[in-house]
Structures are given as structure tokens and as C-alpha cells.
Amino acid sequence: MSKVSVTGSKRVIDDVIEAAYDTHSLHVTDYDERYEGFAPGESLEGAETVNERLVTVRSLESVLDVEGDEVDAARALDDEVLERELADVRESVNELDDRRDELRAEIRDREEEIDRMEPFADLGIELDLLRGYDSLEVVVGEAKPDAVEATLANADGIDAYEVFAGSDVVAVFARPADGAEAGVLQDSLVGVDIALLEVPDAETSPAEYVAELERECEDLRADLESVEADLAATKEEAAAFLLRAEEQLTIEAQKKEAPLSFATTENAFIAEGWIPTDAYPDFEAAIADAVGDHAEVEELERASFTPGGDHHTEAVDHGGDGDTGSEPADASDATAEREAATDGGHAPHGDDEPPVVQDNGSAAGPFELLVQGFGRPKYSEFDPTLLVFLTFPLMFGFMIGDVGYGVLYAAIGYFLYSRYDGTFRELGAVAMWAGGFTILFGIYFGIDLFGYHAYQLLPGEIHWPVDGKGLSPADIDWALSFLVASVLFGLVHLNVGHTLSFVSNYQQHDLKHALYEGGSWLLILNGAWLWIFSQHVPGPKPDFLFESFSILTFGAVSFAGFPVAVGYAAIAAILAGIILLAIGEPPELAEVLSPIVNVISYARIMAVLLAKGGMALAVNLLAFGAYIDESGEGSFHFIFSAEHLAHVQETPSEELVFAGMTTAFDPAAIGAVGVVALVGGILVAVVGHVVVLALGITSAGIQAVRLEYVEFFGNFYSGGGDTYLPFGYDRKYTTEDN
């Protein structure tokens, strides 16, 4: 990427903007007030009018619910036609929209009035009988009649009363005692739970009044449907025009507001930005063709990637035939270095980073979404998208490890991927990868199908290398082995992160900085864990640390720990790392134990694996029950009926684990209790597994993302890069011949 400046007379600023816009390659940076005597520019003449029209067009699109598929082909749109037709469409749509709002408001008023009248219709008393008395007080409200009568029976100031009740409403007529103050009836009901209702001012009966209001609502709804139909017809006629108008006005607004990012004086302007180095000659030629020598284009600074990781420096010579060493603005490579252009002897201006384009291909590309959730990579940073692509689905699949859930995750992902664009499409792709790995690990764990080992249902003696997730008595050793596997994965993951930190510091600084920043942590990390897996001081170290290797490799690898000599070498590595850290980064000595703590943090992978497996198992136990068969190996098996349950309970060699709901169903003697139990068990199974499916996203997904962001990215990655947004517009509905 090259940072360029365009300096010229304000008399040609319009032509320069047009030329730069047409090249669609310059990423304009905002003026940062570093030039003395310059100030931020102002919008070009006519910008306010263009923006007003653009707001109008977008408002009309919102009213008509215009989307982007109502245009058959792109074509030119004349400015005069745009202005004239926009006025016609605005007048028509606004009139219909105002009428629609009026009708909706009237319908809402009628519905509120109906709601207000329904209690009186339920009461069944004429409205004129509920008001207008001199010697009686009347109260209508929603309350329980018994509570009202009990309160009035002991009330002072009331000689007599009568209570009339509907289903949810009461009307109370009371004669105040001589000398009682006005409102004594309401005062007497203060302690009653009653919602007072105002008697409507209507001459007809409540039922007739409600019926009349409902007829009016029907008429208003018919009028509303007519207006909606007119709006739909207007949309069909005007949608293509509005989309073309929006695009054309958006382009005009961008051009007229471009000077807001420029540095300007009364007579001159300076525009700066980043451009792909190989596009610089075409950009320079386009400006020259547009304004000749009234503007000067200069390359101020160059940032070029070195894919192999080595520093690469070239002089900038636009006048010769030599290679410019151009590289795309792509953050997928390792580092970037910046150099001053030498053709004009101009020193670099500003300290803004070059913009970034992430290009990781169709497979890893959707995982850019997860990286950008932390922060887009800077131009000088390694883009970790490929590493996230390789590790996130792996961690997610291992934590869930179930064929049934994996199929559902993949199906949900495919639905999002095929139905939506943008973020939802990328999430769908991530979900499909995660679902695929969940299926693979589900097969690895013994063809786990919604928490149950499906291979146990197959006929014959079938040996499976991994018997579950460590939840049943037969495979408890696997649970401990998965703990070791999680830690080893974390060790490898963090080694990659610290290695990238070492390489980055070496490329951007020198070997000394690389040793202080990355090498020290590599020595401490690997030294600590080599010592843990060594036979030096073996007493505190649990046996499963070493036995797990044989279990995980199905007996192919027998590991008793590294020799004592390796343990001593590991201690020396730890001390060397601490010394390097103390010399280069003394404040970080406070975190000297983080390599151990961060690796142990990966134990959450095993924890989520057991938690999700345990939840699925609990759902199955509640619904179907389980027992341990006569082999005594501790594997769980479903109980399918009451008869099967009785057989398990009567067989001494078989151990009942839990009698589920469906075991109350007996196919030989179908009864109401059995049917309810069967339906309830199936409902528990379905709802329970849906909950586990959802929690898999919020637990396994969040934990995997956390390990990427905190433990992994924290070693080498900061993010904060800018997206490459070239000045220009990709036309879809209009052509340039406007």
C-alpha cells in the first residue's frame, strides 16, 4: 500500500474528486490538522440539496418496504427526470401514508372504546341507569362482589346499597346516610381491590354501542386494505426508480462531501489516503488527464508486505521500468514495513496505519467474523483467521462430540448459509464447520447420538476404541485422559501464539526484542510443562498424567515421563526465561506463572465435554431410564418398557441405574397412566435435548471463543486495523451515463 497526497487548486477540486472517484482505489484519510494554515474542508455546493433528496428517497423506500430485487437492469437516470419523478412519488406516497396512519389511529381508537365498553356490556345494565342520580351514588369497577358486599355491610355513612355483578365487573348503588359527605361510597371501598371504571357517555345500550363500534372498525379496516393496495401498486411502479435514485444520490453525496476529509485553504487543497501500490500509476495518470498540472500527485509513504517474513526495502522510482515491489493490502501475511518514498524526497506524513483487506479464501473466510469480533488485524499484524479456522471447530466439536447434535448444528448452519447474506451467512458457514467436527468427535466417542452410544444398539460384538466420554463407570479413565488431551492442546496452541510473538518482534525490531518479548515466555512455558511431565520429583504428580498417553493412543505409546535429566534441563529453561523477562520486561515478572495457568485454562474443554455429555445423559435417564448389563463393564443401556424394567429388576447380574418415565408404558396392557408416561417421556427428551443443543452454543461456543481471544490472541495479537474502503461506488442499478 502507498500513502499518496493530491495537492491542487480549489478551482479543480470537483474534477479531482470525479477522477479519484472513477478510479475507485483511493482510501481517503481524514485531515488531522498537522498542516499549518490549513483547515478541514467544507462540502461542495449543492450537498445539502442532494442529502435532502437522499433522505426523502430512503424515507419513501421505508414506507413502501422497498428491497433490492425490484430492478431488472441498470440504466441511466437523468437529473431532471429524478427531480420531477421524485416529487410525484413523494406526493402520492405521503398522501397514502398519511391516510393509512389516520385509518390506523381511528381503528385503534375504536378498539380502545370497545375494550372500555365490554365490561358494561357484560354487566347488562343500561348506561343511563348508571348515572344522573341525586340521592344515590353509583360506582362501577372490576372487583369481586363478595369483597365489595363484605366491606359495605360494615361501612359507616351508607344507609342502603345494592350490588349487581357480571363475570368480572360490579355496579354498586348506595344511598348515603343523612349528613354523609359526597363520595362516601368510593371512600368506603378504599380497602377493596377494585379498578374503577368511568361510565361512557352514550345513549344506546352497551351491547348495541359495542356492535356499532365493531361495524365501524370493519368499515375502517376495509378502507385500510384499499389504501394498502394502493401503496402496493405504487411500490410496484416506483421501486425501480427509488433504488436508482438512491444509488445516484448516494454517489453525488459522497462526491460533494469528500472535501470534509481534505485540508484546505482559501485557494488550495490537500487530499491524502492509501492506495494499492500497483494502482498508483493509473491513479496518477487519471488525475493528470483530468486537471493536467493544476494538481500534483505524490507518493508519501509505502508499506509493503514480505510474505516470507523478511524485511524488504525498495526505493520508489515511478519514472523507471523497475518493479515497484507492490503488494496488495492483505492482512493474511505476516508483517508489514513502511519506508519513505524517495522520488521526491518527501518525508512520511502522519502515523495512520494502512487499511486492511482480509482475504482467507472461501473455506477460512467466514472465520474472519470471529477474528473481527476481537478486532480487525492491523496492516503490520499476522492475520490469525486461518489458525482460528483450524482450531475453533476442533475445540467446539470435541466439547460437544455428538453425532445427533452435530447434524442439527450443521443443518442450522446450512439454513443460515443458504437463506441469508452477510453476517448470518458467515455464521452459517462457521456452524457447518463446527457441526461437522461435532459429528466426527461423536463418532470417535462411540457413535454418540443425543447422549447415547448408538453402537450398543447394533447386533453382534462390536469393539469401539473409545467407550464414551468418561461419564459411565466403565470409562472413567477416559475422562482423565481427555483432561490431559485438553492440556496438551492448550500447550500446542500457546506455543503457536508465543512463536508468532517471537517472529513478529524479530521482524519489526531485532533478535534482542524477540528474545525478551517472545523467547522468554517460550522458555518458561515449555520448561514448566516439560518438568511437569518429567520424572523429576514424581511424588506430587498424579499417575494419570502418564497413563493417559497409552489410553489416548490405544496402547501404541507407553509414556512413563521424561527422564530426570530432562526435568533439570526444564528448570534451567525456566530460569533462563525468567532472566530474559527480568532484563527486557521487568513488570511482566508479576505474571511469571501465567504459562502454567493459561495452559490449565484449557481444561475447560474437558469440563464442557463432561458437562454437556452429563446433561444429555440426564435427559435420557429421565425419559428412558438406564441399566448396567450383565457384562459388568459399566456401560449404560436404555430400558424400553415396563416389562423390560421388571426383567432388569429381577436379574441379579444387571444393575438398575434409573427408571425413566417411559418405563411406565406397557405395550401388552396399554393404560392411561402408561400413555401419559410415554408422551411425557418423549416430551422431556425432545425439550431436554433442545435445551442441551442451545446450551452447546452458549457454552462450547463461548468457551472456544474465549480461549482464542484471551489465551491465544493475548500473546501476539492486538487488532484495531481499518477496513480498506476505496473512494468510489460499485453501481448496481444505474450506469455512469447519467
mmCIF file of C-alpha atoms in Angstrom, residues 285-418:
data_model
loop_
_atom_site.group_PDB
_atom_site.id
_atom_site.type_symbol
_atom_site.label_atom_id
_atom_site.label_comp_id
_atom_site.label_asym_id
_atom_site.label_seq_id
_atom_site.Cartn_x
_atom_site.Cartn_y
_atom_site.Cartn_z
ATOM 1 C CA ALA A 285 -2.445 9.290 -14.767
ATOM 2 C CA ALA A 286 -6.191 9.695 -14.099
ATOM 3 C CA ILE A 287 -5.620 12.890 -12.090
ATOM 4 C CA ALA A 288 -3.238 14.244 -14.724
ATOM 5 C CA ASP A 289 -5.726 13.541 -17.522
ATOM 6 C CA ALA A 290 -8.475 15.300 -15.566
ATOM 7 C CA VAL A 291 -6.702 18.512 -14.483
ATOM 8 C CA GLY A 292 -3.255 18.497 -16.053
ATOM 9 C CA ASP A 293 -0.675 20.361 -13.960
ATOM 10 C CA HIS A 294 -3.311 22.047 -11.778
ATOM 11 C CA ALA A 295 -2.864 19.227 -9.236
ATOM 12 C CA GLU A 296 0.163 17.197 -8.149
ATOM 13 C CA VAL A 297 0.064 13.560 -7.031
ATOM 14 C CA GLU A 298 2.867 12.420 -4.719
ATOM 15 C CA GLU A 299 3.644 9.120 -3.047
ATOM 16 C CA LEU A 300 4.460 9.952 0.557
ATOM 17 C CA GLU A 301 4.981 6.565 2.102
ATOM 18 C CA ARG A 302 4.970 2.900 1.176
ATOM 19 C CA ALA A 303 4.001 -0.114 3.235
ATOM 20 C CA SER A 304 4.708 -3.474 1.666
ATOM 21 C CA PHE A 305 4.258 -6.991 2.932
ATOM 22 C CA THR A 306 7.057 -9.535 2.984
ATOM 23 C CA PRO A 307 5.254 -12.880 2.794
ATOM 24 C CA GLY A 308 8.360 -14.793 3.800
ATOM 25 C CA GLY A 309 8.738 -12.670 6.904
ATOM 26 C CA ASP A 310 11.973 -10.936 5.795
ATOM 27 C CA HIS A 311 12.442 -7.179 5.622
ATOM 28 C CA HIS A 312 12.119 -5.909 2.079
ATOM 29 C CA THR A 313 13.156 -2.365 1.144
ATOM 30 C CA GLU A 314 12.888 -0.764 -2.281
ATOM 31 C CA ALA A 315 13.331 2.761 -3.497
ATOM 32 C CA VAL A 316 10.266 4.252 -5.118
ATOM 33 C CA ASP A 317 11.004 5.147 -8.695
ATOM 34 C CA HIS A 318 7.942 5.961 -10.750
ATOM 35 C CA GLY A 319 9.999 7.154 -13.625
ATOM 36 C CA GLY A 320 11.871 3.904 -14.326
ATOM 37 C CA ASP A 321 10.889 0.493 -15.539
ATOM 38 C CA GLY A 322 11.842 -1.366 -12.400
ATOM 39 C CA ASP A 323 9.468 -3.366 -10.318
ATOM 40 C CA THR A 324 7.707 -1.337 -7.671
ATOM 41 C CA GLY A 325 7.524 -4.262 -5.331
ATOM 42 C CA SER A 326 3.803 -3.779 -4.948
ATOM 43 C CA GLU A 327 1.794 -5.979 -2.647
ATOM 44 C CA PRO A 328 -1.950 -5.999 -2.001
ATOM 45 C CA ALA A 329 -3.422 -4.618 1.206
ATOM 46 C CA ASP A 330 -3.830 -8.105 2.599
ATOM 47 C CA ALA A 331 -3.509 -8.863 6.326
ATOM 48 C CA SER A 332 -3.186 -12.623 5.748
ATOM 49 C CA ASP A 333 0.619 -12.374 5.538
ATOM 50 C CA ALA A 334 2.912 -11.913 8.482
ATOM 51 C CA THR A 335 4.361 -8.399 8.676
ATOM 52 C CA ALA A 336 4.491 -5.003 7.027
ATOM 53 C CA GLU A 337 7.224 -2.423 6.910
ATOM 54 C CA ARG A 338 6.986 1.163 5.848
ATOM 55 C CA GLU A 339 9.520 3.311 4.064
ATOM 56 C CA ALA A 340 9.719 6.881 2.907
ATOM 57 C CA ALA A 341 9.265 7.467 -0.782
ATOM 58 C CA THR A 342 12.496 8.638 -2.402
ATOM 59 C CA ASP A 343 11.361 10.050 -5.713
ATOM 60 C CA GLY A 344 10.526 13.434 -4.255
ATOM 61 C CA GLY A 345 12.437 13.292 -1.007
ATOM 62 C CA HIS A 346 9.172 13.828 0.845
ATOM 63 C CA ALA A 347 9.140 12.684 4.465
ATOM 64 C CA PRO A 348 6.276 10.472 5.655
ATOM 65 C CA HIS A 349 3.244 12.379 6.881
ATOM 66 C CA GLY A 350 1.129 11.260 9.799
ATOM 67 C CA ASP A 351 1.142 8.000 11.659
ATOM 68 C CA ASP A 352 -2.094 6.404 10.417
ATOM 69 C CA GLU A 353 -1.927 2.708 9.616
ATOM 70 C CA PRO A 354 -2.626 1.446 6.101
ATOM 71 C CA PRO A 355 -6.104 -0.041 5.660
ATOM 72 C CA VAL A 356 -6.530 -3.790 5.529
ATOM 73 C CA VAL A 357 -8.209 -6.307 3.269
ATOM 74 C CA GLN A 358 -8.635 -9.793 4.723
ATOM 75 C CA ASP A 359 -8.633 -12.486 2.071
ATOM 76 C CA ASN A 360 -8.625 -16.004 3.513
ATOM 77 C CA GLY A 361 -10.464 -17.897 0.808
ATOM 78 C CA SER A 362 -13.921 -19.444 0.798
ATOM 79 C CA ALA A 363 -13.223 -22.062 3.489
ATOM 80 C CA ALA A 364 -11.500 -19.962 6.170
ATOM 81 C CA GLY A 365 -13.075 -16.653 5.097
ATOM 82 C CA PRO A 366 -16.220 -16.923 7.286
ATOM 83 C CA PHE A 367 -13.993 -17.202 10.365
ATOM 84 C CA GLU A 368 -12.898 -13.624 9.754
ATOM 85 C CA LEU A 369 -16.143 -12.824 11.569
ATOM 86 C CA LEU A 370 -14.742 -14.322 14.787
ATOM 87 C CA VAL A 371 -11.429 -12.503 14.360
ATOM 88 C CA GLN A 372 -13.172 -9.190 13.715
ATOM 89 C CA GLY A 373 -15.199 -9.740 16.879
ATOM 90 C CA PHE A 374 -11.889 -9.162 18.670
ATOM 91 C CA GLY A 375 -10.606 -6.596 16.192
ATOM 92 C CA ARG A 376 -9.591 -6.469 12.545
ATOM 93 C CA PRO A 377 -5.835 -7.107 12.193
ATOM 94 C CA LYS A 378 -3.580 -4.147 11.710
ATOM 95 C CA TYR A 379 -1.589 -3.935 8.498
ATOM 96 C CA SER A 380 1.558 -4.953 10.376
ATOM 97 C CA GLU A 381 -0.021 -7.946 12.162
ATOM 98 C CA PHE A 382 -0.361 -11.600 11.312
ATOM 99 C CA ASP A 383 -3.971 -12.402 10.392
ATOM 100 C CA PRO A 384 -4.976 -15.289 12.710
ATOM 101 C CA THR A 385 -8.085 -16.235 10.726
ATOM 102 C CA LEU A 386 -6.547 -19.423 9.320
ATOM 103 C CA LEU A 387 -5.477 -20.534 12.799
ATOM 104 C CA VAL A 388 -8.980 -19.853 14.160
ATOM 105 C CA PHE A 389 -10.370 -21.860 11.239
ATOM 106 C CA LEU A 390 -8.124 -24.776 12.226
ATOM 107 C CA THR A 391 -8.767 -24.652 15.981
ATOM 108 C CA PHE A 392 -12.245 -23.255 16.739
ATOM 109 C CA PRO A 393 -14.277 -26.076 15.073
ATOM 110 C CA LEU A 394 -11.855 -28.582 16.589
ATOM 111 C CA MET A 395 -12.449 -27.312 20.136
ATOM 112 C CA PHE A 396 -16.198 -26.931 19.611
ATOM 113 C CA GLY A 397 -16.586 -30.402 18.111
ATOM 114 C CA PHE A 398 -14.555 -32.002 20.898
ATOM 115 C CA MET A 399 -16.606 -30.288 23.622
ATOM 116 C CA ILE A 400 -19.971 -31.417 22.172
ATOM 117 C CA GLY A 401 -18.910 -34.650 20.453
ATOM 118 C CA ASP A 402 -22.318 -35.988 19.453
ATOM 119 C CA VAL A 403 -23.496 -37.115 16.020
ATOM 120 C CA GLY A 404 -27.102 -36.039 16.627
ATOM 121 C CA TYR A 405 -26.240 -32.557 17.852
ATOM 122 C CA GLY A 406 -23.636 -32.215 15.103
ATOM 123 C CA VAL A 407 -26.193 -32.944 12.395
ATOM 124 C CA LEU A 408 -28.529 -30.314 13.869
ATOM 125 C CA TYR A 409 -25.753 -27.707 14.132
ATOM 126 C CA ALA A 410 -24.766 -28.378 10.528
ATOM 127 C CA ALA A 411 -28.414 -28.186 9.417
ATOM 128 C CA ILE A 412 -28.924 -24.860 11.208
ATOM 129 C CA GLY A 413 -25.697 -23.606 9.636
ATOM 130 C CA TYR A 414 -26.792 -24.673 6.165
ATOM 131 C CA PHE A 415 -30.136 -22.911 6.651
ATOM 132 C CA LEU A 416 -28.382 -19.652 7.575
ATOM 133 C CA TYR A 417 -25.782 -20.061 4.829
ATOM 134 C CA SER A 418 -28.324 -20.714 2.071
#
